Coordinates of C-alpha atoms in Angstrom, one line a residue:
Chain A
M1 CA 0.0 0.0 0.0
A2 CA 3.0 2.3 -0.5
R3 CA 1.7 5.1 -2.6
T4 CA 4.3 7.7 -3.4
N5 CA 3.5 11.3 -3.4
A6 CA 5.6 12.2 -6.3
I7 CA 2.7 13.9 -8.0
R8 CA 1.3 16.7 -6.0
E9 CA -2.3 16.2 -4.8
S10 CA -4.9 18.3 -6.4
F11 CA -7.3 20.4 -4.4
G12 CA -10.1 17.9 -5.0
D13 CA -8.0 15.1 -3.7
K14 CA -7.2 17.0 -0.5
L15 CA -10.8 17.9 0.0
F16 CA -11.8 14.2 -0.5
L17 CA -9.1 13.1 2.0
T18 CA -10.3 15.6 4.5
I19 CA -13.9 14.4 4.2
V20 CA -12.6 10.8 4.7
Y21 CA -10.8 11.8 7.9
I22 CA -13.8 13.7 9.3
F23 CA -16.1 10.7 8.4
L24 CA -13.8 8.2 10.1
S25 CA -13.4 10.5 13.2
I26 CA -17.2 10.7 13.5
I27 CA -17.5 6.9 13.3
L28 CA -14.7 6.5 15.9
L29 CA -16.5 8.9 18.3
A30 CA -19.8 7.2 17.7
V31 CA -18.4 3.8 18.6
L32 CA -16.2 4.9 21.4
Y33 CA -18.5 7.4 23.2
P34 CA -21.2 4.9 24.4
L35 CA -18.5 2.6 25.7
I36 CA -16.8 5.4 27.6
Y37 CA -20.2 6.6 28.9
I38 CA -21.0 3.2 30.3
L39 CA -17.6 2.8 31.9
S40 CA -17.6 6.3 33.5
S41 CA -21.2 5.9 34.8
S42 CA -20.3 2.6 36.4
F43 CA -17.6 4.3 38.5
S44 CA -19.9 7.3 39.5
S45 CA -22.1 7.7 42.5
P46 CA -25.8 6.7 42.1
Q47 CA -26.9 10.3 42.5
A48 CA -24.7 11.5 39.7
V49 CA -26.0 8.8 37.3
I50 CA -29.7 9.5 37.9
S51 CA -29.3 13.3 37.6
G52 CA -27.4 13.0 34.3
K53 CA -24.2 14.6 35.5
V54 CA -22.0 12.0 33.9
W55 CA -20.8 13.1 30.5
L56 CA -17.3 11.9 29.9
L57 CA -15.5 11.2 33.2
P58 CA -16.8 9.6 36.4
V59 CA -18.5 12.0 38.7
D60 CA -18.2 11.5 42.5
F61 CA -16.1 8.4 42.0
S62 CA -17.6 5.4 43.8
L63 CA -17.5 1.7 43.7
A64 CA -21.0 1.2 45.0
G65 CA -22.2 -0.6 41.8
Y66 CA -19.4 -3.1 41.9
K67 CA -19.8 -3.8 45.6
A68 CA -23.4 -4.6 45.0
I69 CA -22.5 -7.0 42.1
F70 CA -19.8 -8.9 44.0
S71 CA -22.0 -9.4 47.0
N72 CA -24.9 -10.8 44.9
P73 CA -24.9 -14.6 44.9
Q74 CA -27.1 -14.8 41.8
I75 CA -24.6 -12.9 39.6
M76 CA -21.6 -14.9 41.0
T77 CA -23.3 -18.2 40.3
G78 CA -24.0 -17.0 36.8
Y79 CA -20.4 -16.0 36.4
G80 CA -19.3 -19.5 37.5
N81 CA -21.7 -21.2 35.3
S82 CA -20.7 -19.2 32.3
L83 CA -17.1 -20.1 32.9
F84 CA -18.0 -23.7 33.2
Y85 CA -20.0 -23.7 30.0
T86 CA -17.4 -21.8 28.1
V87 CA -14.4 -24.0 29.2
C88 CA -16.2 -27.4 28.8
G89 CA -18.1 -26.2 25.7
V90 CA -14.9 -25.0 23.9
L91 CA -13.1 -28.3 24.7
I92 CA -16.0 -30.3 23.2
N93 CA -16.2 -27.9 20.2
V94 CA -12.6 -28.0 19.3
C95 CA -12.3 -31.8 19.6
L96 CA -15.3 -32.4 17.4
T97 CA -14.3 -29.8 14.9
V98 CA -10.8 -31.2 14.4
M99 CA -12.1 -34.7 14.3
L100 CA -14.3 -33.8 11.4
A101 CA -12.2 -31.2 9.7
Y102 CA -9.0 -33.2 9.5
P103 CA -10.4 -36.3 7.6
L104 CA -12.3 -33.9 5.3
S105 CA -9.0 -32.2 4.4
K106 CA -7.4 -35.5 3.3
S107 CA -7.7 -36.3 -0.4
T108 CA -7.2 -40.0 0.5
F109 CA -10.4 -39.9 2.6
Y110 CA -13.1 -41.6 0.5
G111 CA -16.5 -40.1 1.1
R112 CA -15.5 -36.6 2.0
H113 CA -17.6 -35.1 -0.7
L114 CA -20.7 -36.8 0.6
I115 CA -19.9 -35.5 4.2
M116 CA -19.4 -32.0 2.8
V117 CA -22.8 -32.1 1.3
I118 CA -24.3 -33.4 4.5
L119 CA -22.6 -30.5 6.3
I120 CA -23.7 -27.8 3.9
I121 CA -27.3 -28.9 3.9
T122 CA -27.4 -28.2 7.6
M123 CA -26.3 -24.6 6.9
M124 CA -29.1 -24.0 4.4
F125 CA -32.0 -25.7 6.0
S126 CA -32.9 -26.5 9.6
G127 CA -35.8 -28.3 11.2
G128 CA -36.8 -25.3 13.2
L129 CA -37.2 -24.4 16.8
I130 CA -39.9 -26.8 17.9
P131 CA -38.4 -30.0 16.5
Y132 CA -35.0 -28.9 17.9
Y133 CA -36.6 -28.4 21.3
L134 CA -38.4 -31.7 21.2
T135 CA -35.2 -33.6 20.1
V136 CA -33.3 -32.2 23.1
K137 CA -36.3 -33.0 25.3
S138 CA -36.5 -36.6 24.1
L139 CA -32.8 -37.1 24.9
G140 CA -33.7 -36.3 28.5
I141 CA -31.1 -33.6 28.9
L142 CA -33.6 -30.7 29.3
N143 CA -32.7 -28.5 32.2
T144 CA -29.3 -30.1 32.8
R145 CA -25.8 -28.8 32.1
W146 CA -25.6 -31.1 29.1
A147 CA -28.3 -29.0 27.3
M148 CA -25.8 -26.2 27.3
L149 CA -23.0 -28.3 25.9
L150 CA -24.3 -30.9 23.5
P151 CA -26.8 -29.1 21.1
G152 CA -24.1 -26.7 20.1
A153 CA -21.2 -29.1 20.2
M154 CA -19.9 -28.2 16.7
A155 CA -20.4 -25.4 14.2
V156 CA -20.3 -26.1 10.5
W157 CA -18.6 -22.8 9.7
Q158 CA -15.7 -23.5 12.0
V159 CA -15.3 -27.0 10.5
I160 CA -15.0 -25.5 7.1
I161 CA -12.4 -22.9 8.4
A162 CA -10.3 -25.7 10.0
R163 CA -10.6 -27.9 6.9
T164 CA -9.4 -25.1 4.7
F165 CA -6.5 -24.5 7.0
F166 CA -5.4 -28.2 7.1
Q167 CA -5.7 -28.4 3.3
S168 CA -3.6 -25.4 2.6
S169 CA -1.0 -25.5 5.4
I170 CA -0.1 -29.1 6.0
P171 CA 2.1 -30.3 3.1
K172 CA 0.8 -33.5 1.5
E173 CA 4.3 -34.9 1.4
L174 CA 4.5 -34.8 5.2
G175 CA 1.5 -37.2 5.4
E176 CA 2.9 -39.5 2.7
A177 CA 6.3 -39.6 4.5
A178 CA 4.6 -40.4 7.8
E179 CA 2.6 -43.1 6.2
L180 CA 5.7 -44.8 4.8
D181 CA 7.2 -44.7 8.2
G182 CA 4.3 -46.6 9.6
C183 CA 2.6 -43.7 11.4
T184 CA -1.1 -44.1 11.8
D185 CA -3.6 -41.4 10.8
I186 CA -4.5 -40.5 14.4
G187 CA -0.8 -40.6 15.3
F188 CA 0.0 -38.2 12.5
L189 CA -2.9 -35.9 13.5
W190 CA -1.8 -35.8 17.1
R191 CA 2.0 -35.6 16.7
V192 CA 2.4 -33.6 13.5
V193 CA -0.8 -31.8 12.4
L194 CA -1.9 -30.4 15.7
P195 CA 1.5 -28.9 16.7
L196 CA 1.6 -27.3 13.2
S197 CA -1.9 -25.9 13.6
K198 CA -1.6 -23.7 16.6
P199 CA -2.8 -20.6 14.8
I200 CA -6.0 -22.3 13.7
L201 CA -6.6 -23.9 17.1
A202 CA -6.4 -20.4 18.6
V203 CA -8.9 -19.1 16.1
L204 CA -11.3 -21.9 16.9
V205 CA -10.9 -21.6 20.7
L206 CA -11.5 -17.9 20.6
M207 CA -14.5 -18.0 18.2
Y208 CA -16.2 -20.7 20.2
A209 CA -15.3 -19.1 23.5
V210 CA -16.9 -15.8 22.6
G211 CA -19.9 -17.6 21.3
H212 CA -20.4 -19.5 24.6
W213 CA -19.8 -16.6 26.8
N214 CA -22.3 -14.4 24.9
A215 CA -25.0 -17.0 24.1
Y216 CA -28.4 -17.0 25.8
F217 CA -30.8 -18.7 23.4
D218 CA -30.2 -22.3 24.4
A219 CA -30.3 -21.3 28.1
L220 CA -33.5 -19.5 27.5
I221 CA -35.3 -22.5 26.0
F222 CA -33.6 -25.4 27.8
L223 CA -33.0 -24.3 31.4
K224 CA -35.5 -23.7 34.2
T225 CA -33.4 -24.1 37.3
Q226 CA -31.9 -20.8 38.6
G227 CA -28.7 -22.5 39.8
L228 CA -27.9 -23.5 36.2
F229 CA -28.3 -20.1 34.6
P230 CA -25.3 -18.7 32.8
L231 CA -24.4 -15.0 33.3
Q232 CA -26.3 -13.8 30.2
I233 CA -29.7 -15.0 31.6
V234 CA -29.0 -13.5 34.9
L235 CA -28.2 -10.3 33.1
R236 CA -31.4 -10.4 31.2
N237 CA -33.4 -10.8 34.4
I238 CA -31.7 -7.8 36.0
L239 CA -31.0 -5.5 33.0
I240 CA -34.0 -6.1 30.7
L241 CA -36.7 -7.6 32.8
N242 CA -35.8 -5.3 35.7
S243 CA -36.4 -8.0 38.3
I244 CA -34.0 -7.4 41.0
D245 CA -34.7 -9.1 44.2
S246 CA -34.6 -6.4 46.8
S247 CA -32.6 -8.5 49.2
M248 CA -29.6 -8.1 47.0
M249 CA -29.4 -4.4 47.7
V250 CA -26.9 -4.5 50.4
D251 CA -27.0 -1.3 52.2
A252 CA -30.2 0.1 50.7
N253 CA -32.3 1.1 53.5
K254 CA -33.9 4.1 51.8
M255 CA -36.1 3.7 48.8
A256 CA -34.5 6.6 46.9
A257 CA -31.0 5.2 47.4
M258 CA -32.2 1.8 46.3
Q259 CA -33.6 3.1 43.0
G260 CA -30.3 4.9 42.4
L261 CA -28.3 1.9 43.2
R262 CA -30.5 -0.2 40.9
D263 CA -29.7 2.1 38.0
L264 CA -26.1 2.3 38.8
L265 CA -25.9 -1.5 39.1
K266 CA -26.9 -1.8 35.4
F267 CA -23.9 0.1 34.2
S268 CA -21.5 -1.8 36.5
L269 CA -23.0 -5.1 35.4
I270 CA -22.5 -4.3 31.7
V271 CA -18.9 -3.6 32.4
V272 CA -18.4 -6.7 34.5
A273 CA -20.0 -8.9 31.9
T274 CA -18.2 -7.5 28.9
V275 CA -14.7 -6.9 30.3
P276 CA -13.5 -10.5 30.2
V277 CA -14.1 -10.5 26.4
L278 CA -13.1 -7.0 25.6
A279 CA -9.9 -7.1 27.7
I280 CA -8.4 -9.9 25.7
Y281 CA -9.7 -8.7 22.4
P282 CA -6.9 -6.3 21.3
F283 CA -4.3 -9.1 21.8
V284 CA -6.3 -11.7 19.9
Q285 CA -7.8 -9.5 17.2
K286 CA -5.5 -10.9 14.6
Y287 CA -6.8 -14.4 15.2
F288 CA -10.4 -13.3 14.6
V289 CA -9.4 -11.5 11.4
Q290 CA -7.6 -14.6 10.3
G291 CA -10.7 -16.7 11.0
I292 CA -12.9 -14.4 9.0
L293 CA -10.5 -14.4 6.1
I294 CA -9.9 -18.2 6.0
G295 CA -13.7 -18.6 6.1
S296 CA -14.2 -16.3 3.2
L297 CA -11.6 -18.0 1.1
K298 CA -13.8 -20.9 0.3
G299 CA -17.0 -18.9 -0.1
Chain B
M1 CA -2.3 -43.4 -6.1
P2 CA -5.7 -44.3 -7.5
S3 CA -6.9 -41.9 -10.2
S4 CA -9.9 -40.6 -8.3
T5 CA -7.7 -39.0 -5.7
G6 CA -6.4 -36.5 -8.2
L7 CA -9.8 -35.1 -8.7
I8 CA -10.5 -31.4 -8.3
E9 CA -10.9 -30.6 -4.7
R10 CA -13.9 -28.5 -4.7
E11 CA -17.4 -29.1 -3.4
K12 CA -18.8 -28.1 -6.7
T13 CA -17.7 -31.4 -8.2
A14 CA -19.0 -33.4 -5.2
A15 CA -21.9 -34.9 -7.1
H16 CA -19.8 -35.9 -10.1
A17 CA -16.9 -37.1 -8.0
T18 CA -18.9 -39.9 -6.5
D19 CA -19.8 -41.5 -9.9
T20 CA -16.6 -41.0 -11.8
G21 CA -14.8 -43.9 -10.0
S22 CA -17.6 -46.4 -10.2
G23 CA -16.6 -47.9 -13.6
S24 CA -13.9 -50.5 -13.2
L25 CA -13.6 -53.3 -10.8
L26 CA -10.0 -52.5 -10.2
L27 CA -10.9 -49.1 -9.0
L28 CA -13.5 -50.5 -6.6
R29 CA -11.0 -52.9 -5.1
D30 CA -8.5 -50.0 -4.8
R31 CA -11.1 -48.0 -3.0
G32 CA -11.8 -50.8 -0.6
K33 CA -8.1 -51.0 0.2
R34 CA -7.9 -47.3 0.7
I35 CA -10.8 -47.3 3.2
K36 CA -9.2 -50.1 5.1
R37 CA -5.8 -48.4 5.2
H38 CA -7.4 -45.2 6.5
W39 CA -9.9 -46.8 8.9
Q40 CA -8.8 -44.4 11.6
L41 CA -10.1 -41.4 9.6
Y42 CA -13.6 -43.0 9.6
L43 CA -13.3 -43.6 13.3
L44 CA -12.6 -39.9 13.8
V45 CA -15.7 -38.7 11.9
L46 CA -18.0 -41.0 13.7
L47 CA -18.7 -38.7 16.7
P48 CA -19.1 -35.5 14.7
L49 CA -21.4 -37.3 12.3
A50 CA -23.5 -38.6 15.2
Y51 CA -23.8 -35.1 16.4
L52 CA -25.0 -33.9 13.0
V53 CA -27.5 -36.7 12.8
I54 CA -28.9 -36.2 16.3
F55 CA -29.0 -32.4 16.5
K56 CA -29.5 -31.4 12.8
Y57 CA -31.1 -34.2 10.9
V58 CA -33.4 -35.6 13.6
P59 CA -35.0 -32.2 14.0
M60 CA -35.3 -32.0 10.2
Y61 CA -37.2 -35.3 10.2
G62 CA -39.2 -33.9 13.1
A63 CA -40.3 -31.0 11.1
Q64 CA -43.1 -33.2 9.9
I65 CA -44.8 -32.2 13.1
A66 CA -46.0 -29.2 11.1
F67 CA -48.3 -31.6 9.2
R68 CA -49.6 -33.3 12.3
D69 CA -51.7 -32.6 15.3
F70 CA -49.0 -33.1 17.9
S71 CA -49.9 -34.9 21.1
P72 CA -47.1 -35.3 23.6
V73 CA -48.3 -38.8 24.6
R74 CA -48.2 -40.2 21.1
G75 CA -44.9 -38.5 20.0
I76 CA -44.1 -36.8 16.7
T77 CA -44.6 -39.8 14.4
G78 CA -47.6 -41.2 16.3
S79 CA -49.6 -38.0 16.1
E80 CA -52.5 -37.6 13.7
W81 CA -51.6 -36.5 10.2
V82 CA -53.6 -33.3 9.3
G83 CA -51.9 -32.2 6.1
L84 CA -51.9 -28.5 5.5
T85 CA -54.4 -27.6 8.2
N86 CA -51.8 -25.8 10.3
F87 CA -50.5 -23.8 7.4
N88 CA -54.0 -22.8 6.4
T89 CA -54.8 -21.6 9.9
F90 CA -51.6 -19.5 9.7
F91 CA -52.4 -18.0 6.3
K92 CA -55.9 -17.1 7.4
S93 CA -54.9 -15.7 10.8
P94 CA -55.0 -12.0 11.3
N95 CA -51.4 -12.1 12.4
F96 CA -50.2 -13.4 9.1
W97 CA -49.8 -10.2 7.2
M98 CA -48.6 -8.3 10.2
L99 CA -45.8 -10.9 10.7
I100 CA -44.8 -10.9 7.0
K101 CA -44.8 -7.1 6.9
N102 CA -42.8 -6.6 10.0
T103 CA -40.3 -9.3 9.1
L104 CA -39.8 -7.9 5.6
I105 CA -39.6 -4.3 6.7
I106 CA -37.0 -5.0 9.4
S107 CA -34.9 -7.3 7.1
T108 CA -35.0 -5.1 4.0
Y109 CA -34.1 -2.1 6.1
S110 CA -31.2 -4.0 7.6
L111 CA -30.0 -5.1 4.2
L112 CA -30.2 -1.6 2.7
I113 CA -28.2 0.0 5.5
G114 CA -26.2 -2.9 7.0
F115 CA -24.9 -4.2 3.7
P116 CA -23.2 -1.0 2.3
A117 CA -22.1 0.3 5.7
P118 CA -19.0 -1.9 6.1
I119 CA -18.1 -1.3 2.5
I120 CA -18.1 2.4 3.0
L121 CA -16.0 2.1 6.1
A122 CA -13.5 -0.2 4.4
L123 CA -13.2 2.2 1.4
A124 CA -12.6 5.1 3.7
L125 CA -10.1 3.3 5.8
N126 CA -8.3 2.3 2.6
E127 CA -7.7 6.0 1.8
V128 CA -6.0 6.6 5.2
R129 CA -2.3 6.8 4.9
S130 CA -1.4 6.9 8.6
M131 CA -1.2 3.2 9.5
R132 CA -1.6 4.0 13.2
F133 CA -4.8 5.9 12.8
K134 CA -6.1 3.2 10.4
R135 CA -5.3 0.4 12.9
F136 CA -6.8 2.3 15.8
V137 CA -10.1 2.9 14.0
Q138 CA -10.2 -0.7 12.9
M139 CA -9.6 -1.9 16.5
V140 CA -12.2 0.4 18.0
T141 CA -14.9 -0.4 15.4
F142 CA -14.3 -4.1 15.7
A143 CA -14.7 -4.1 19.5
P144 CA -18.5 -3.9 19.7
Y145 CA -18.8 -7.2 17.9
F146 CA -17.8 -8.9 21.2
I147 CA -20.6 -7.4 23.2
S148 CA -23.3 -9.9 23.8
T149 CA -26.9 -9.4 22.5
I150 CA -28.2 -9.1 26.0
V151 CA -25.7 -6.4 27.0
M152 CA -26.2 -4.7 23.6
V153 CA -30.0 -4.5 24.1
S154 CA -29.6 -3.3 27.7
M155 CA -27.3 -0.5 26.5
I156 CA -29.9 0.5 23.9
I157 CA -32.6 0.5 26.6
L158 CA -30.4 2.5 29.0
F159 CA -29.4 5.1 26.4
L160 CA -32.9 5.6 25.1
S161 CA -34.7 5.6 28.4
P162 CA -36.4 8.9 29.2
R163 CA -34.8 9.1 32.6
L164 CA -31.3 7.8 32.4
G165 CA -30.3 7.9 28.8
F166 CA -27.8 10.4 27.4
I167 CA -29.9 10.8 24.3
D168 CA -32.7 12.4 26.3
H169 CA -30.3 14.5 28.3
I170 CA -29.1 15.9 25.0
L171 CA -32.6 16.5 23.8
S172 CA -33.7 18.1 27.0
A173 CA -30.7 20.5 26.7
F174 CA -32.4 21.7 23.5
G175 CA -35.7 21.9 25.3
V176 CA -37.3 18.8 23.7
E177 CA -39.5 16.8 26.0
A178 CA -38.4 13.3 27.1
V179 CA -39.4 10.6 24.7
N180 CA -39.8 6.9 25.5
F181 CA -38.1 5.8 22.3
M182 CA -38.5 2.1 22.9
G183 CA -42.3 2.5 23.4
V184 CA -42.9 4.1 20.0
P185 CA -43.7 1.4 17.4
S186 CA -42.5 3.5 14.4
Y187 CA -39.0 3.8 15.8
F188 CA -38.4 0.1 16.4
S189 CA -36.9 -0.8 13.0
S190 CA -34.6 2.2 13.0
I191 CA -33.3 1.4 16.5
F192 CA -32.8 -2.2 15.5
V193 CA -31.0 -1.5 12.2
W194 CA -28.7 1.3 13.4
S195 CA -27.7 -0.4 16.5
N196 CA -26.7 -3.4 14.4
V197 CA -24.6 -1.1 12.2
W198 CA -23.0 0.2 15.3
Q199 CA -22.1 -3.3 16.5
G200 CA -21.2 -4.9 13.2
I201 CA -19.6 -2.3 11.0
G202 CA -16.0 -3.0 12.0
Y203 CA -16.4 -6.8 11.8
G204 CA -18.0 -6.5 8.4
A205 CA -15.3 -4.3 7.1
V206 CA -12.6 -6.9 7.6
I207 CA -13.4 -8.9 4.5
Y208 CA -13.5 -5.8 2.3
L209 CA -10.2 -4.5 3.7
A210 CA -8.6 -7.8 2.8
A211 CA -10.0 -7.6 -0.7
L212 CA -8.8 -4.1 -1.1
S213 CA -5.3 -4.9 0.0
G214 CA -5.3 -7.7 -2.5
I215 CA -5.8 -5.3 -5.4
N216 CA -2.8 -5.3 -7.8
T217 CA -0.8 -2.1 -7.1
D218 CA 0.0 -1.8 -10.8
L219 CA -3.5 -0.6 -11.3
Y220 CA -2.9 2.3 -8.9
E221 CA 0.3 3.1 -10.6
A222 CA -1.4 3.2 -14.0
A223 CA -4.2 5.4 -12.6
R224 CA -1.7 7.8 -11.1
V225 CA 0.2 8.1 -14.4
D226 CA -3.1 8.8 -16.1
G227 CA -3.8 11.5 -13.6
A228 CA -6.8 9.9 -11.9
S229 CA -8.2 11.7 -8.9
R230 CA -8.7 9.8 -5.6
I231 CA -12.4 9.5 -6.1
Q232 CA -11.8 8.1 -9.6
K233 CA -9.5 5.5 -8.1
V234 CA -12.1 4.5 -5.6
W235 CA -14.7 4.3 -8.2
H236 CA -12.8 2.5 -11.0
I237 CA -10.3 0.4 -9.0
D238 CA -11.4 -0.2 -5.4
I239 CA -15.1 -0.8 -6.0
P240 CA -14.6 -3.3 -8.9
G241 CA -11.9 -4.9 -6.7
I242 CA -14.3 -5.8 -3.9
M243 CA -17.3 -6.7 -6.1
P244 CA -16.7 -10.5 -5.9
A245 CA -16.6 -10.4 -2.1
A246 CA -19.6 -8.1 -2.0
T247 CA -21.7 -10.3 -4.3
I248 CA -21.1 -13.4 -2.2
L249 CA -22.1 -11.5 1.0
L250 CA -25.1 -10.0 -0.7
I251 CA -26.3 -13.5 -1.7
L252 CA -25.8 -14.8 1.8
N253 CA -27.7 -11.7 3.2
V254 CA -30.6 -12.0 0.8
G255 CA -30.8 -15.7 1.6
Q256 CA -31.4 -14.8 5.2
I257 CA -33.9 -12.1 4.5
M258 CA -36.8 -13.9 6.3
N259 CA -34.5 -14.8 9.2
V260 CA -34.3 -11.6 11.2
G261 CA -32.5 -12.6 14.3
F262 CA -34.7 -13.8 17.1
E263 CA -32.2 -13.0 19.9
K264 CA -32.1 -9.3 19.6
I265 CA -35.6 -8.6 18.5
Y266 CA -37.1 -10.7 21.3
L267 CA -35.1 -8.7 23.9
M268 CA -36.0 -5.4 22.4
Q269 CA -39.7 -6.1 22.5
N270 CA -42.1 -4.6 25.0
P271 CA -45.9 -4.5 25.1
L272 CA -45.9 -1.0 23.5
N273 CA -44.0 -1.8 20.4
T274 CA -45.2 -5.3 19.5
S275 CA -47.3 -4.0 16.6
T276 CA -44.0 -3.4 14.6
S277 CA -41.6 -5.7 16.5
E278 CA -43.4 -9.0 16.3
V279 CA -41.6 -11.1 13.6
I280 CA -42.0 -14.7 12.5
S281 CA -39.2 -16.0 14.8
T282 CA -40.4 -14.3 17.9
Y283 CA -44.0 -15.4 17.1
V284 CA -42.9 -19.0 16.7
Y285 CA -41.2 -18.9 20.1
K286 CA -44.1 -17.4 21.9
I287 CA -46.8 -19.6 20.3
G288 CA -44.7 -22.7 20.3
L289 CA -42.6 -22.9 23.5
L290 CA -44.5 -20.4 25.7
G291 CA -47.9 -21.3 24.5
A292 CA -47.2 -25.1 23.9
N293 CA -48.9 -25.0 20.5
F294 CA -46.2 -27.1 18.9
S295 CA -47.6 -28.1 15.6
F296 CA -49.0 -24.7 14.6
S297 CA -45.8 -22.8 15.4
A298 CA -43.7 -25.5 13.7
A299 CA -45.8 -24.9 10.6
V300 CA -45.1 -21.2 10.8
D301 CA -41.4 -21.9 11.2
L302 CA -41.3 -24.4 8.3
F303 CA -43.0 -21.9 6.0
N304 CA -40.3 -19.4 6.9
S305 CA -37.5 -21.9 6.3
V306 CA -38.8 -22.9 2.9
I307 CA -39.2 -19.3 1.7
N308 CA -35.6 -18.7 2.9
L309 CA -34.3 -21.7 1.0
I310 CA -36.1 -20.6 -2.2
L311 CA -34.7 -17.1 -1.8
L312 CA -31.2 -18.3 -1.3
L313 CA -31.3 -20.7 -4.3
S314 CA -32.9 -18.2 -6.6
V315 CA -30.5 -15.3 -5.7
N316 CA -27.6 -17.7 -6.2
Y317 CA -28.9 -18.8 -9.5
F318 CA -29.4 -15.2 -10.6
A319 CA -25.9 -14.2 -9.4
R320 CA -24.4 -17.0 -11.4
R321 CA -26.2 -15.9 -14.5
V322 CA -25.1 -12.2 -14.4
S323 CA -21.7 -12.5 -12.8
D324 CA -18.9 -14.9 -12.1
S325 CA -19.5 -15.0 -8.3
S326 CA -21.8 -17.4 -6.8
L327 CA -21.8 -19.7 -3.8
W328 CA -21.7 -22.9 -5.8

């Protein structure tokens, strides 16, 4: 992208470039401001939040919102559950994805075209919500932790990404050499392919992990017991349905203070729920970009 | 190596590939040997295939519930066959046109705004010469992608609430009275679409930026020699350069036009805005799972899936006729 400036820019070009910069700055502000607003509000006092004094920086710095969150058992259980679903879910996801993607990437694997067709059909057509629900119900895993792990055990898109990676980055000669040396397929996958595939494994882990952490749909339809709820469902109850049990308001003796704390809590809760993902994001951005690009190669 | 292994490695040929090898006996025996030698690969795919069958294909088979009068005691296949009764009930119900209208308005609006937005961002970013600024804008605009739907919707509700939101604080500074935005039916689609743009624009731009960086630099050189302005370069080089990627994404988007996401709309709904916010997917959930009217809502869902499939196939067919880019 090295464009030399040997020829002087015309007035029109300069104007165009200025408009581009202004446009990008507006977008930058429009994306950044709501995030900053949430963050600053969460560190302000309840009074400052309700009266709309917070504009850019925290007003009357306080940690009241965060104190309320960390003393709330419901939110903490949700956090724990979400961690559990994310860790176990990702383990299952990555195993199944590799188990399917690797054979599909081998040209010596007879039947791979048929399996690809089977895979792609599921992307274009689905049985629908009700049959999906009834299937899970008939397996007897409704309202158990399995309902959060098994129905989403593998994503077709990720299988295609992994397959494309294996196909393009593992030299065929390597496989043939290993075969001559008497290495089995699984041995080759375990000892040679996987160590060479760390970048794609990172892509898979991250994509699946974000998916699990942010998901709420399966929990909404499959879970009834409070103790199993992931964080997102707890968030929905508090943030959107507004149902906060008044016992969780720790030092709220006065009604007014309680209302204020209730509003403040929403801001802090948004921060607490989003930080785990956003904090690692700048470091792993390249993996996501990679994932999107490998996925689009085949499209 | 048997001859069939050298075949072109693309899904497009999948259908042909299976019959090319069927001719000679020698090839068949060879194939048997190959399967035997690589039995471990078949072992590996067993579990993933079982997953696909149980959680994707069994529900597809179960979609026949739409043609039956489901009774929990008798199960899906044991319930009475009623043909198209459920579909007829849906077509005649007063909700039918409202659902179709809401679904189409929201999805078309999404497509019209949400599809070009990342392209414009990518084109603008491509003009920026300061790499640091470019990377910073990219990083910031990508970030909202990681916000969960629930948090996203709560942010929308907070910002637009008449009491807490900064939007109303700005309006009141200008002397405008507080508005309960989420309660006004006519605002619903705009709130939905523009918040989607806010959340997805950076993510969507990634593909286009890659396509732009893949454009042959000779073209820019030639344009510069010919004295092309920046706008002309964008128009005659950049836009044609991202057309293939854009076509594919457009096909995918149009194929999803009846599938406006359940997750976000359901959360954004409240009793005041259902007249414009009720779409097919939320209706299916409410009637089916909350109202336990399984067969009827499965029929509504199936109707939706079939329309989607037809749309996807026809858009793809059309794209293949008029351009080189298509899904298959």
